Amino acid sequence: MRKWGRKKRSAALVLGEDWESLTAGSYTRLADNPEVQMAVGYISQLVASMTIRLMRNTEQGDVRVRNALSRKVDISPYGLTTRYQWMSTVVKNMLLEGNQVILPHTSQGILTDLQPLPPAQVSILPKGDSYTVRYRGREFGPDEILHFAVNPDPDYPWTGQGYRAALKDVVQNLKQAGKTKNGFMSSKWKPSIIVKVDALAEEFSGRAGRKRLLEEYLQTSEAGEPWMIPADQFEVQQVKPLSLNDLALNDAVTIDKRTVAGIIGVPRYVVGAGEFSLEEHRNFINTKIMPLAQSIEQELTKKLLVSPDLYFRLSSMSLYSYDIKELADVGGNMYVRGIMLGNEVRDWLHLSPLDGLEKRVILENYIPADMIGDQKKLNPKGGETL
């Protein structure tokens, strides 16, 4: 019969007490990973800076509406934070957790607050062909809350999955790489000089003897002073420690960073794996920020508005990294063609309006548009009426 018990094992000790510094542990939250934080923070920062406009459909086009509701949503949607902080929280929780639930508060039919509920305290549960949201023992139907979701679940399209599953392995790899790098750089097991001694000699067999050897032969009082050692008892070799390049750690980290950027949908320069590109940035605005903003617009419009000709729109004008010269050139060309007012151009440039620039003008003599037919050069008799 085999006897079970403690078995005496012999094993090689790798890096001694530094072994713990090279193990990354079992679980890493997305919010704790620096690359994920950079990517999510960048997206939330851009979306939170977009103005939320209340728009109305008209026969001549859509016009902006300014009233108490538009001010509430765009200026102070939640009493405990600013609009920027509120929207930033919404976007971060959407990306990290997959869902963000907002509980509207009203008083006598007037919207008073849009409270973001902590995702950890919210349960989204199927209920027949619909679902219910449970928060602190209370249940809410889909029509009682605002529910922002990202990466919809294929079986339950009304809830978001986020990117936790897709990022799980790569985030763990990045954490392990960071621990390996820190442990490697701080490890004491990287001597650049190895001294071979005769271990059979009695004076070198113990710790005290080896310490006395170092003090007696190898320690010097001045930098650059040569060592004087017995030729028969010592052999000195210089060794080159492994570097991070030898471990190919930097290449692996770069690949993982690019994977994080690709999954979340940000340019590679955001996570430190590439150089800034204006074209890449503008493509990122069109393909990532605008679809995310549209999902927020649609939920706000669907749940907060009753009138069929009203809708919310997040303005993307400030996101395209236009410099002052580009704005001035575009605004100037549109102004002289009568497409924009002079004060609209000044507003683009963050300048206060001026008197006299509230009328449209047309290229040529820069006269008001309603006076185009009064130009003398259009009259063959020097201004006399035919």
Short mmCIF file of N, CA and C in Angstrom, two decimals, residues 26-202:
data_model
loop_
_atom_site.label_atom_id
_atom_site.label_comp_id
_atom_site.label_asym_id
_atom_site.label_seq_id
_atom_site.Cartn_x
_atom_site.Cartn_y
_atom_site.Cartn_z
N SER A 26 -3.52 36.32 -9.88
CA SER A 26 -4.55 35.60 -10.63
C SER A 26 -5.48 36.49 -11.43
N TYR A 27 -5.88 37.66 -10.93
CA TYR A 27 -6.93 38.44 -11.58
C TYR A 27 -6.57 39.91 -11.58
N THR A 28 -6.83 40.56 -12.70
CA THR A 28 -6.59 41.99 -12.83
C THR A 28 -7.84 42.66 -13.36
N ARG A 29 -8.36 43.65 -12.66
CA ARG A 29 -9.52 44.40 -13.15
C ARG A 29 -9.10 45.27 -14.33
N LEU A 30 -10.02 45.46 -15.27
CA LEU A 30 -9.71 46.32 -16.40
C LEU A 30 -9.34 47.72 -15.94
N ALA A 31 -10.04 48.21 -14.92
CA ALA A 31 -9.80 49.57 -14.44
C ALA A 31 -8.42 49.72 -13.82
N ASP A 32 -7.74 48.60 -13.49
CA ASP A 32 -6.42 48.68 -12.88
C ASP A 32 -5.29 48.59 -13.89
N ASN A 33 -5.61 48.35 -15.14
CA ASN A 33 -4.58 48.23 -16.16
C ASN A 33 -4.28 49.60 -16.77
N PRO A 34 -3.02 50.03 -16.81
CA PRO A 34 -2.69 51.38 -17.31
C PRO A 34 -3.11 51.60 -18.76
N GLU A 35 -2.89 50.61 -19.62
CA GLU A 35 -3.24 50.78 -21.03
C GLU A 35 -4.75 50.90 -21.22
N VAL A 36 -5.50 50.11 -20.51
CA VAL A 36 -6.97 50.21 -20.59
C VAL A 36 -7.43 51.55 -20.03
N GLN A 37 -6.81 51.98 -18.95
CA GLN A 37 -7.16 53.29 -18.38
C GLN A 37 -6.91 54.40 -19.39
N MET A 38 -5.78 54.35 -20.08
CA MET A 38 -5.45 55.38 -21.07
C MET A 38 -6.47 55.38 -22.21
N ALA A 39 -6.81 54.20 -22.71
CA ALA A 39 -7.74 54.11 -23.83
C ALA A 39 -9.14 54.56 -23.44
N VAL A 40 -9.64 54.04 -22.33
CA VAL A 40 -10.98 54.39 -21.87
C VAL A 40 -11.04 55.87 -21.47
N GLY A 41 -10.00 56.33 -20.80
CA GLY A 41 -9.96 57.74 -20.40
C GLY A 41 -9.96 58.68 -21.59
N TYR A 42 -9.27 58.29 -22.66
CA TYR A 42 -9.21 59.13 -23.85
C TYR A 42 -10.58 59.24 -24.52
N ILE A 43 -11.27 58.10 -24.63
CA ILE A 43 -12.60 58.12 -25.24
C ILE A 43 -13.58 58.91 -24.38
N SER A 44 -13.58 58.67 -23.07
CA SER A 44 -14.52 59.37 -22.19
C SER A 44 -14.25 60.87 -22.17
N GLN A 45 -12.99 61.24 -22.26
CA GLN A 45 -12.64 62.66 -22.28
C GLN A 45 -13.20 63.35 -23.51
N LEU A 46 -13.11 62.70 -24.66
CA LEU A 46 -13.61 63.30 -25.90
C LEU A 46 -15.14 63.38 -25.91
N VAL A 47 -15.80 62.30 -25.52
CA VAL A 47 -17.27 62.31 -25.53
C VAL A 47 -17.80 63.32 -24.51
N ALA A 48 -17.14 63.39 -23.34
CA ALA A 48 -17.62 64.31 -22.31
C ALA A 48 -17.46 65.77 -22.70
N SER A 49 -16.57 66.05 -23.66
CA SER A 49 -16.37 67.44 -24.09
C SER A 49 -17.35 67.86 -25.19
N MET A 50 -18.18 66.94 -25.67
CA MET A 50 -19.13 67.27 -26.73
C MET A 50 -20.38 67.93 -26.14
N THR A 51 -20.78 69.03 -26.72
CA THR A 51 -21.98 69.73 -26.29
C THR A 51 -23.22 68.90 -26.63
N ILE A 52 -24.14 68.79 -25.67
CA ILE A 52 -25.40 68.08 -25.91
C ILE A 52 -26.44 69.11 -26.33
N ARG A 53 -26.88 69.03 -27.57
CA ARG A 53 -27.80 70.02 -28.11
C ARG A 53 -29.19 69.41 -28.29
N LEU A 54 -30.20 70.19 -27.96
CA LEU A 54 -31.59 69.81 -28.23
C LEU A 54 -31.97 70.42 -29.58
N MET A 55 -32.36 69.57 -30.53
CA MET A 55 -32.63 70.01 -31.89
C MET A 55 -34.10 69.79 -32.23
N ARG A 56 -34.59 70.62 -33.18
CA ARG A 56 -35.96 70.49 -33.67
C ARG A 56 -35.94 70.39 -35.20
N ASN A 57 -36.71 69.42 -35.71
CA ASN A 57 -36.86 69.29 -37.16
C ASN A 57 -37.80 70.37 -37.68
N THR A 58 -37.39 71.08 -38.73
CA THR A 58 -38.25 72.06 -39.40
C THR A 58 -38.19 71.81 -40.90
N GLU A 59 -39.06 72.45 -41.65
CA GLU A 59 -39.09 72.27 -43.10
C GLU A 59 -37.81 72.79 -43.75
N GLN A 60 -37.19 73.78 -43.16
CA GLN A 60 -35.97 74.35 -43.73
C GLN A 60 -34.70 73.74 -43.14
N GLY A 61 -34.84 72.73 -42.33
CA GLY A 61 -33.68 72.11 -41.71
C GLY A 61 -33.81 72.05 -40.20
N ASP A 62 -32.84 71.46 -39.55
CA ASP A 62 -32.87 71.31 -38.10
C ASP A 62 -32.29 72.54 -37.42
N VAL A 63 -32.98 73.00 -36.38
CA VAL A 63 -32.52 74.18 -35.65
C VAL A 63 -32.33 73.82 -34.19
N ARG A 64 -31.45 74.54 -33.54
CA ARG A 64 -31.16 74.28 -32.12
C ARG A 64 -32.23 74.93 -31.25
N VAL A 65 -32.66 74.20 -30.22
CA VAL A 65 -33.66 74.69 -29.28
C VAL A 65 -32.97 74.95 -27.95
N ARG A 66 -33.22 76.13 -27.39
CA ARG A 66 -32.66 76.47 -26.08
C ARG A 66 -33.81 76.70 -25.10
N ASN A 67 -33.95 75.78 -24.16
CA ASN A 67 -34.99 75.91 -23.14
C ASN A 67 -34.49 75.27 -21.85
N ALA A 68 -35.37 75.12 -20.87
CA ALA A 68 -34.96 74.59 -19.57
C ALA A 68 -34.48 73.14 -19.68
N LEU A 69 -35.12 72.36 -20.55
CA LEU A 69 -34.71 70.96 -20.71
C LEU A 69 -33.32 70.86 -21.33
N SER A 70 -33.07 71.64 -22.37
CA SER A 70 -31.75 71.59 -23.01
C SER A 70 -30.66 72.04 -22.05
N ARG A 71 -30.97 73.05 -21.22
CA ARG A 71 -29.98 73.51 -20.24
C ARG A 71 -29.74 72.43 -19.18
N LYS A 72 -30.79 71.76 -18.76
CA LYS A 72 -30.65 70.73 -17.74
C LYS A 72 -29.74 69.61 -18.21
N VAL A 73 -29.97 69.12 -19.41
CA VAL A 73 -29.20 67.99 -19.91
C VAL A 73 -27.77 68.39 -20.25
N ASP A 74 -27.58 69.58 -20.80
CA ASP A 74 -26.25 69.99 -21.26
C ASP A 74 -25.41 70.66 -20.19
N ILE A 75 -26.02 71.25 -19.18
CA ILE A 75 -25.26 72.00 -18.18
C ILE A 75 -25.19 71.27 -16.85
N SER A 76 -26.31 70.80 -16.34
CA SER A 76 -26.32 70.19 -15.01
C SER A 76 -27.24 68.97 -14.95
N PRO A 77 -26.87 67.88 -15.65
CA PRO A 77 -27.74 66.70 -15.62
C PRO A 77 -27.82 66.03 -14.25
N TYR A 78 -26.75 66.17 -13.46
CA TYR A 78 -26.71 65.53 -12.14
C TYR A 78 -26.22 66.55 -11.12
N GLY A 79 -26.98 66.71 -10.04
CA GLY A 79 -26.70 67.78 -9.09
C GLY A 79 -25.37 67.66 -8.36
N LEU A 80 -24.80 66.45 -8.26
CA LEU A 80 -23.57 66.27 -7.49
C LEU A 80 -22.30 66.40 -8.32
N THR A 81 -22.44 66.51 -9.64
CA THR A 81 -21.25 66.62 -10.49
C THR A 81 -21.51 67.64 -11.60
N THR A 82 -20.46 67.95 -12.34
CA THR A 82 -20.62 68.75 -13.55
C THR A 82 -21.07 67.85 -14.69
N ARG A 83 -21.49 68.46 -15.80
CA ARG A 83 -21.88 67.67 -16.98
C ARG A 83 -20.70 66.83 -17.47
N TYR A 84 -19.49 67.42 -17.47
CA TYR A 84 -18.30 66.70 -17.94
C TYR A 84 -18.06 65.45 -17.09
N GLN A 85 -18.11 65.59 -15.78
CA GLN A 85 -17.90 64.44 -14.90
C GLN A 85 -18.99 63.39 -15.07
N TRP A 86 -20.22 63.86 -15.23
CA TRP A 86 -21.35 62.95 -15.41
C TRP A 86 -21.18 62.13 -16.68
N MET A 87 -20.90 62.79 -17.80
CA MET A 87 -20.75 62.08 -19.06
C MET A 87 -19.51 61.19 -19.06
N SER A 88 -18.44 61.64 -18.43
CA SER A 88 -17.23 60.83 -18.34
C SER A 88 -17.50 59.54 -17.57
N THR A 89 -18.27 59.63 -16.49
CA THR A 89 -18.64 58.44 -15.73
C THR A 89 -19.48 57.48 -16.56
N VAL A 90 -20.44 58.03 -17.30
CA VAL A 90 -21.29 57.20 -18.15
C VAL A 90 -20.46 56.42 -19.16
N VAL A 91 -19.56 57.10 -19.85
CA VAL A 91 -18.78 56.46 -20.91
C VAL A 91 -17.80 55.43 -20.33
N LYS A 92 -17.14 55.77 -19.23
CA LYS A 92 -16.19 54.83 -18.63
C LYS A 92 -16.88 53.55 -18.19
N ASN A 93 -18.03 53.67 -17.55
CA ASN A 93 -18.75 52.48 -17.11
C ASN A 93 -19.29 51.67 -18.29
N MET A 94 -19.68 52.35 -19.35
CA MET A 94 -20.10 51.64 -20.55
C MET A 94 -18.98 50.77 -21.10
N LEU A 95 -17.77 51.33 -21.18
CA LEU A 95 -16.66 50.62 -21.78
C LEU A 95 -16.08 49.55 -20.86
N LEU A 96 -16.02 49.85 -19.56
CA LEU A 96 -15.41 48.91 -18.62
C LEU A 96 -16.38 47.82 -18.17
N GLU A 97 -17.63 48.19 -17.94
CA GLU A 97 -18.61 47.25 -17.41
C GLU A 97 -19.60 46.75 -18.46
N GLY A 98 -19.73 47.49 -19.55
CA GLY A 98 -20.69 47.13 -20.59
C GLY A 98 -22.01 47.86 -20.49
N ASN A 99 -22.36 48.33 -19.29
CA ASN A 99 -23.66 48.98 -19.08
C ASN A 99 -23.53 50.15 -18.11
N GLN A 100 -24.35 51.16 -18.33
CA GLN A 100 -24.52 52.24 -17.38
C GLN A 100 -25.99 52.59 -17.31
N VAL A 101 -26.56 52.48 -16.13
CA VAL A 101 -27.98 52.76 -15.92
C VAL A 101 -28.11 54.13 -15.25
N ILE A 102 -28.99 54.95 -15.79
CA ILE A 102 -29.27 56.28 -15.25
C ILE A 102 -30.71 56.29 -14.74
N LEU A 103 -30.90 56.73 -13.51
CA LEU A 103 -32.24 56.82 -12.92
C LEU A 103 -32.72 58.27 -12.97
N PRO A 104 -33.72 58.59 -13.80
CA PRO A 104 -34.24 59.96 -13.86
C PRO A 104 -35.10 60.27 -12.62
N HIS A 105 -34.97 61.48 -12.13
CA HIS A 105 -35.81 61.98 -11.04
C HIS A 105 -36.63 63.16 -11.56
N THR A 106 -37.91 63.19 -11.23
CA THR A 106 -38.77 64.27 -11.68
C THR A 106 -39.54 64.86 -10.51
N SER A 107 -40.01 66.07 -10.71
CA SER A 107 -40.85 66.75 -9.73
C SER A 107 -41.95 67.48 -10.47
N GLN A 108 -43.19 67.05 -10.26
CA GLN A 108 -44.35 67.62 -10.95
C GLN A 108 -44.17 67.58 -12.47
N GLY A 109 -43.62 66.47 -12.95
CA GLY A 109 -43.45 66.28 -14.38
C GLY A 109 -42.24 66.96 -14.97
N ILE A 110 -41.43 67.60 -14.15
CA ILE A 110 -40.23 68.29 -14.65
C ILE A 110 -38.99 67.49 -14.25
N LEU A 111 -38.09 67.28 -15.20
CA LEU A 111 -36.86 66.52 -14.94
C LEU A 111 -35.96 67.31 -13.99
N THR A 112 -35.57 66.68 -12.89
CA THR A 112 -34.73 67.36 -11.89
C THR A 112 -33.33 66.78 -11.79
N ASP A 113 -33.15 65.48 -12.08
CA ASP A 113 -31.83 64.87 -11.93
C ASP A 113 -31.74 63.61 -12.77
N LEU A 114 -30.53 63.34 -13.24
CA LEU A 114 -30.22 62.10 -13.95
C LEU A 114 -29.12 61.40 -13.15
N GLN A 115 -29.53 60.51 -12.26
CA GLN A 115 -28.60 59.88 -11.32
C GLN A 115 -27.94 58.63 -11.93
N PRO A 116 -26.59 58.63 -12.08
CA PRO A 116 -25.92 57.41 -12.55
C PRO A 116 -25.82 56.38 -11.44
N LEU A 117 -26.29 55.17 -11.69
CA LEU A 117 -26.25 54.11 -10.68
C LEU A 117 -24.95 53.34 -10.78
N PRO A 118 -24.30 53.02 -9.64
CA PRO A 118 -23.05 52.25 -9.66
C PRO A 118 -23.28 50.88 -10.29
N PRO A 119 -22.51 50.50 -11.31
CA PRO A 119 -22.73 49.21 -11.98
C PRO A 119 -22.66 48.02 -11.02
N ALA A 120 -21.83 48.10 -9.98
CA ALA A 120 -21.70 46.98 -9.05
C ALA A 120 -22.97 46.75 -8.25
N GLN A 121 -23.85 47.74 -8.17
CA GLN A 121 -25.07 47.60 -7.40
C GLN A 121 -26.31 47.40 -8.28
N VAL A 122 -26.08 47.20 -9.57
CA VAL A 122 -27.18 47.06 -10.52
C VAL A 122 -27.18 45.66 -11.11
N SER A 123 -28.34 45.04 -11.16
CA SER A 123 -28.52 43.74 -11.81
C SER A 123 -29.51 43.90 -12.95
N ILE A 124 -29.12 43.42 -14.13
CA ILE A 124 -29.99 43.48 -15.31
C ILE A 124 -30.45 42.06 -15.60
N LEU A 125 -31.75 41.79 -15.40
CA LEU A 125 -32.27 40.42 -15.44
C LEU A 125 -33.33 40.27 -16.51
N PRO A 126 -33.29 39.15 -17.27
CA PRO A 126 -34.36 38.91 -18.26
C PRO A 126 -35.70 38.73 -17.57
N LYS A 127 -36.75 39.19 -18.24
CA LYS A 127 -38.11 39.05 -17.73
C LYS A 127 -39.04 38.88 -18.92
N GLY A 128 -39.32 37.61 -19.26
CA GLY A 128 -40.11 37.34 -20.45
C GLY A 128 -39.35 37.75 -21.69
N ASP A 129 -40.01 38.52 -22.53
CA ASP A 129 -39.37 39.05 -23.73
C ASP A 129 -38.68 40.38 -23.47
N SER A 130 -38.69 40.83 -22.24
CA SER A 130 -38.09 42.11 -21.89
C SER A 130 -37.06 41.87 -20.78
N TYR A 131 -36.80 42.89 -19.99
CA TYR A 131 -35.87 42.76 -18.88
C TYR A 131 -36.24 43.75 -17.79
N THR A 132 -35.65 43.54 -16.63
CA THR A 132 -35.86 44.43 -15.50
C THR A 132 -34.52 44.79 -14.89
N VAL A 133 -34.45 45.97 -14.30
CA VAL A 133 -33.22 46.44 -13.65
C VAL A 133 -33.47 46.49 -12.15
N ARG A 134 -32.64 45.80 -11.39
CA ARG A 134 -32.79 45.76 -9.94
C ARG A 134 -31.68 46.58 -9.29
N TYR A 135 -32.07 47.49 -8.41
CA TYR A 135 -31.11 48.36 -7.74
C TYR A 135 -31.54 48.55 -6.29
N ARG A 136 -30.73 48.05 -5.36
CA ARG A 136 -30.98 48.19 -3.93
C ARG A 136 -32.39 47.74 -3.54
N GLY A 137 -32.77 46.58 -4.05
CA GLY A 137 -34.06 46.02 -3.72
C GLY A 137 -35.24 46.56 -4.51
N ARG A 138 -35.02 47.54 -5.37
CA ARG A 138 -36.08 48.10 -6.19
C ARG A 138 -35.93 47.61 -7.63
N GLU A 139 -37.03 47.47 -8.32
CA GLU A 139 -37.01 47.02 -9.70
C GLU A 139 -37.57 48.11 -10.62
N PHE A 140 -36.94 48.28 -11.75
CA PHE A 140 -37.34 49.29 -12.73
C PHE A 140 -37.48 48.63 -14.09
N GLY A 141 -38.49 49.04 -14.83
CA GLY A 141 -38.66 48.57 -16.19
C GLY A 141 -37.79 49.37 -17.15
N PRO A 142 -37.61 48.92 -18.38
CA PRO A 142 -36.77 49.63 -19.35
C PRO A 142 -37.23 51.05 -19.64
N ASP A 143 -38.55 51.30 -19.49
CA ASP A 143 -39.08 52.62 -19.78
C ASP A 143 -38.96 53.57 -18.58
N GLU A 144 -38.42 53.08 -17.47
CA GLU A 144 -38.27 53.93 -16.28
C GLU A 144 -36.84 54.41 -16.07
N ILE A 145 -35.93 53.91 -16.85
CA ILE A 145 -34.52 54.25 -16.67
C ILE A 145 -33.89 54.56 -18.03
N LEU A 146 -32.71 55.20 -17.99
CA LEU A 146 -31.87 55.33 -19.18
C LEU A 146 -30.82 54.23 -19.10
N HIS A 147 -30.69 53.47 -20.17
CA HIS A 147 -29.76 52.34 -20.15
C HIS A 147 -28.80 52.48 -21.33
N PHE A 148 -27.55 52.82 -21.03
CA PHE A 148 -26.52 52.95 -22.06
C PHE A 148 -25.68 51.67 -22.06
N ALA A 149 -25.59 51.03 -23.22
CA ALA A 149 -24.87 49.76 -23.31
C ALA A 149 -23.90 49.80 -24.49
N VAL A 150 -22.82 49.01 -24.38
CA VAL A 150 -21.83 48.91 -25.46
C VAL A 150 -21.53 47.44 -25.69
N ASN A 151 -21.27 47.09 -26.95
CA ASN A 151 -20.98 45.71 -27.35
C ASN A 151 -22.13 44.79 -26.92
N PRO A 152 -23.30 44.89 -27.57
CA PRO A 152 -24.49 44.13 -27.15
C PRO A 152 -24.28 42.63 -27.11
N ASP A 153 -24.90 41.99 -26.15
CA ASP A 153 -24.87 40.54 -26.04
C ASP A 153 -25.72 39.94 -27.17
N PRO A 154 -25.22 38.92 -27.88
CA PRO A 154 -26.00 38.35 -29.00
C PRO A 154 -27.31 37.70 -28.56
N ASP A 155 -27.37 37.16 -27.35
CA ASP A 155 -28.59 36.52 -26.87
C ASP A 155 -29.54 37.52 -26.21
N TYR A 156 -28.99 38.54 -25.58
CA TYR A 156 -29.80 39.57 -24.91
C TYR A 156 -29.33 40.93 -25.41
N PRO A 157 -29.80 41.36 -26.58
CA PRO A 157 -29.27 42.58 -27.21
C PRO A 157 -29.52 43.85 -26.43
N TRP A 158 -30.37 43.79 -25.42
CA TRP A 158 -30.63 44.99 -24.62
C TRP A 158 -29.59 45.19 -23.52
N THR A 159 -28.64 44.29 -23.38
CA THR A 159 -27.58 44.48 -22.39
C THR A 159 -26.22 44.44 -23.07
N GLY A 160 -25.24 45.14 -22.51
CA GLY A 160 -23.91 45.21 -23.10
C GLY A 160 -22.94 44.25 -22.42
N GLN A 161 -21.98 43.77 -23.20
CA GLN A 161 -20.96 42.87 -22.67
C GLN A 161 -19.69 43.60 -22.28
N GLY A 162 -19.47 44.80 -22.83
CA GLY A 162 -18.20 45.47 -22.61
C GLY A 162 -17.08 44.72 -23.31
N TYR A 163 -15.87 44.88 -22.82
CA TYR A 163 -14.70 44.26 -23.45
C TYR A 163 -13.93 43.38 -22.47
N ARG A 164 -14.56 43.03 -21.35
CA ARG A 164 -13.84 42.30 -20.32
C ARG A 164 -13.32 40.95 -20.82
N ALA A 165 -14.18 40.20 -21.50
CA ALA A 165 -13.77 38.87 -21.97
C ALA A 165 -12.66 38.96 -23.01
N ALA A 166 -12.79 39.89 -23.95
CA ALA A 166 -11.79 40.02 -25.01
C ALA A 166 -10.45 40.49 -24.47
N LEU A 167 -10.47 41.29 -23.42
CA LEU A 167 -9.23 41.88 -22.90
C LEU A 167 -8.61 41.07 -21.76
N LYS A 168 -9.29 40.02 -21.31
CA LYS A 168 -8.84 39.31 -20.12
C LYS A 168 -7.40 38.82 -20.24
N ASP A 169 -7.09 38.08 -21.30
CA ASP A 169 -5.77 37.48 -21.43
C ASP A 169 -4.69 38.52 -21.68
N VAL A 170 -4.99 39.49 -22.56
CA VAL A 170 -3.96 40.48 -22.89
C VAL A 170 -3.65 41.38 -21.70
N VAL A 171 -4.66 41.69 -20.89
CA VAL A 171 -4.42 42.49 -19.69
C VAL A 171 -3.56 41.72 -18.70
N GLN A 172 -3.82 40.42 -18.57
CA GLN A 172 -3.00 39.60 -17.69
C GLN A 172 -1.56 39.53 -18.19
N ASN A 173 -1.38 39.46 -19.52
CA ASN A 173 -0.03 39.45 -20.08
C ASN A 173 0.71 40.74 -19.77
N LEU A 174 0.01 41.87 -19.89
CA LEU A 174 0.64 43.16 -19.60
C LEU A 174 1.01 43.27 -18.13
N LYS A 175 0.15 42.75 -17.27
CA LYS A 175 0.48 42.79 -15.85
C LYS A 175 1.69 41.93 -15.55
N GLN A 176 1.74 40.74 -16.17
CA GLN A 176 2.88 39.86 -15.96
C GLN A 176 4.16 40.49 -16.48
N ALA A 177 4.08 41.16 -17.64
CA ALA A 177 5.26 41.82 -18.20
C ALA A 177 5.75 42.92 -17.27
N GLY A 178 4.82 43.67 -16.70
CA GLY A 178 5.21 44.72 -15.76
C GLY A 178 5.88 44.17 -14.52
N LYS A 179 5.33 43.09 -13.98
CA LYS A 179 5.93 42.47 -12.79
C LYS A 179 7.30 41.90 -13.12
N THR A 180 7.42 41.28 -14.29
CA THR A 180 8.72 40.73 -14.69
C THR A 180 9.76 41.84 -14.84
N LYS A 181 9.36 42.93 -15.46
CA LYS A 181 10.29 44.04 -15.64
C LYS A 181 10.72 44.62 -14.30
N ASN A 182 9.77 44.85 -13.40
CA ASN A 182 10.12 45.40 -12.10
C ASN A 182 11.01 44.45 -11.32
N GLY A 183 10.65 43.17 -11.34
CA GLY A 183 11.46 42.19 -10.63
C GLY A 183 12.85 42.06 -11.22
N PHE A 184 12.92 42.11 -12.55
CA PHE A 184 14.22 41.98 -13.22
C PHE A 184 15.12 43.16 -12.91
N MET A 185 14.54 44.36 -12.95
CA MET A 185 15.36 45.57 -12.72
C MET A 185 15.78 45.71 -11.28
N SER A 186 14.97 45.18 -10.33
CA SER A 186 15.29 45.35 -8.91
C SER A 186 15.96 44.12 -8.30
N SER A 187 16.10 43.05 -9.10
CA SER A 187 16.66 41.82 -8.55
C SER A 187 18.12 41.99 -8.18
N LYS A 188 18.51 41.37 -7.07
CA LYS A 188 19.90 41.42 -6.65
C LYS A 188 20.74 40.35 -7.33
N TRP A 189 20.10 39.44 -8.06
CA TRP A 189 20.81 38.33 -8.69
C TRP A 189 21.30 38.72 -10.07
N LYS A 190 22.02 39.81 -10.16
CA LYS A 190 22.58 40.25 -11.42
C LYS A 190 24.03 40.70 -11.23
N PRO A 191 24.94 39.85 -10.74
CA PRO A 191 26.33 40.27 -10.55
C PRO A 191 27.03 40.43 -11.90
N SER A 192 27.84 41.45 -12.05
CA SER A 192 28.61 41.62 -13.28
C SER A 192 29.99 40.97 -13.17
N ILE A 193 30.38 40.56 -11.97
CA ILE A 193 31.66 39.89 -11.74
C ILE A 193 31.42 38.60 -10.97
N ILE A 194 32.02 37.52 -11.44
CA ILE A 194 31.96 36.24 -10.73
C ILE A 194 33.39 35.84 -10.37
N VAL A 195 33.59 35.51 -9.11
CA VAL A 195 34.90 35.09 -8.62
C VAL A 195 34.83 33.62 -8.26
N LYS A 196 35.63 32.79 -8.92
CA LYS A 196 35.68 31.36 -8.62
C LYS A 196 36.79 31.11 -7.60
N VAL A 197 36.42 30.42 -6.52
CA VAL A 197 37.38 30.13 -5.46
C VAL A 197 37.39 28.63 -5.19
N ASP A 198 38.42 28.19 -4.52
CA ASP A 198 38.54 26.79 -4.14
C ASP A 198 37.68 26.53 -2.91
N ALA A 199 36.51 25.89 -3.12
CA ALA A 199 35.58 25.68 -2.02
C ALA A 199 36.10 24.67 -1.01
N LEU A 200 37.12 23.89 -1.39
CA LEU A 200 37.66 22.91 -0.46
C LEU A 200 38.55 23.55 0.59
N ALA A 201 39.01 24.73 0.28
CA ALA A 201 39.85 25.43 1.26
C ALA A 201 39.00 25.80 2.47
N GLU A 202 39.51 25.56 3.63
CA GLU A 202 38.73 25.74 4.85
C GLU A 202 38.28 27.17 5.05
#
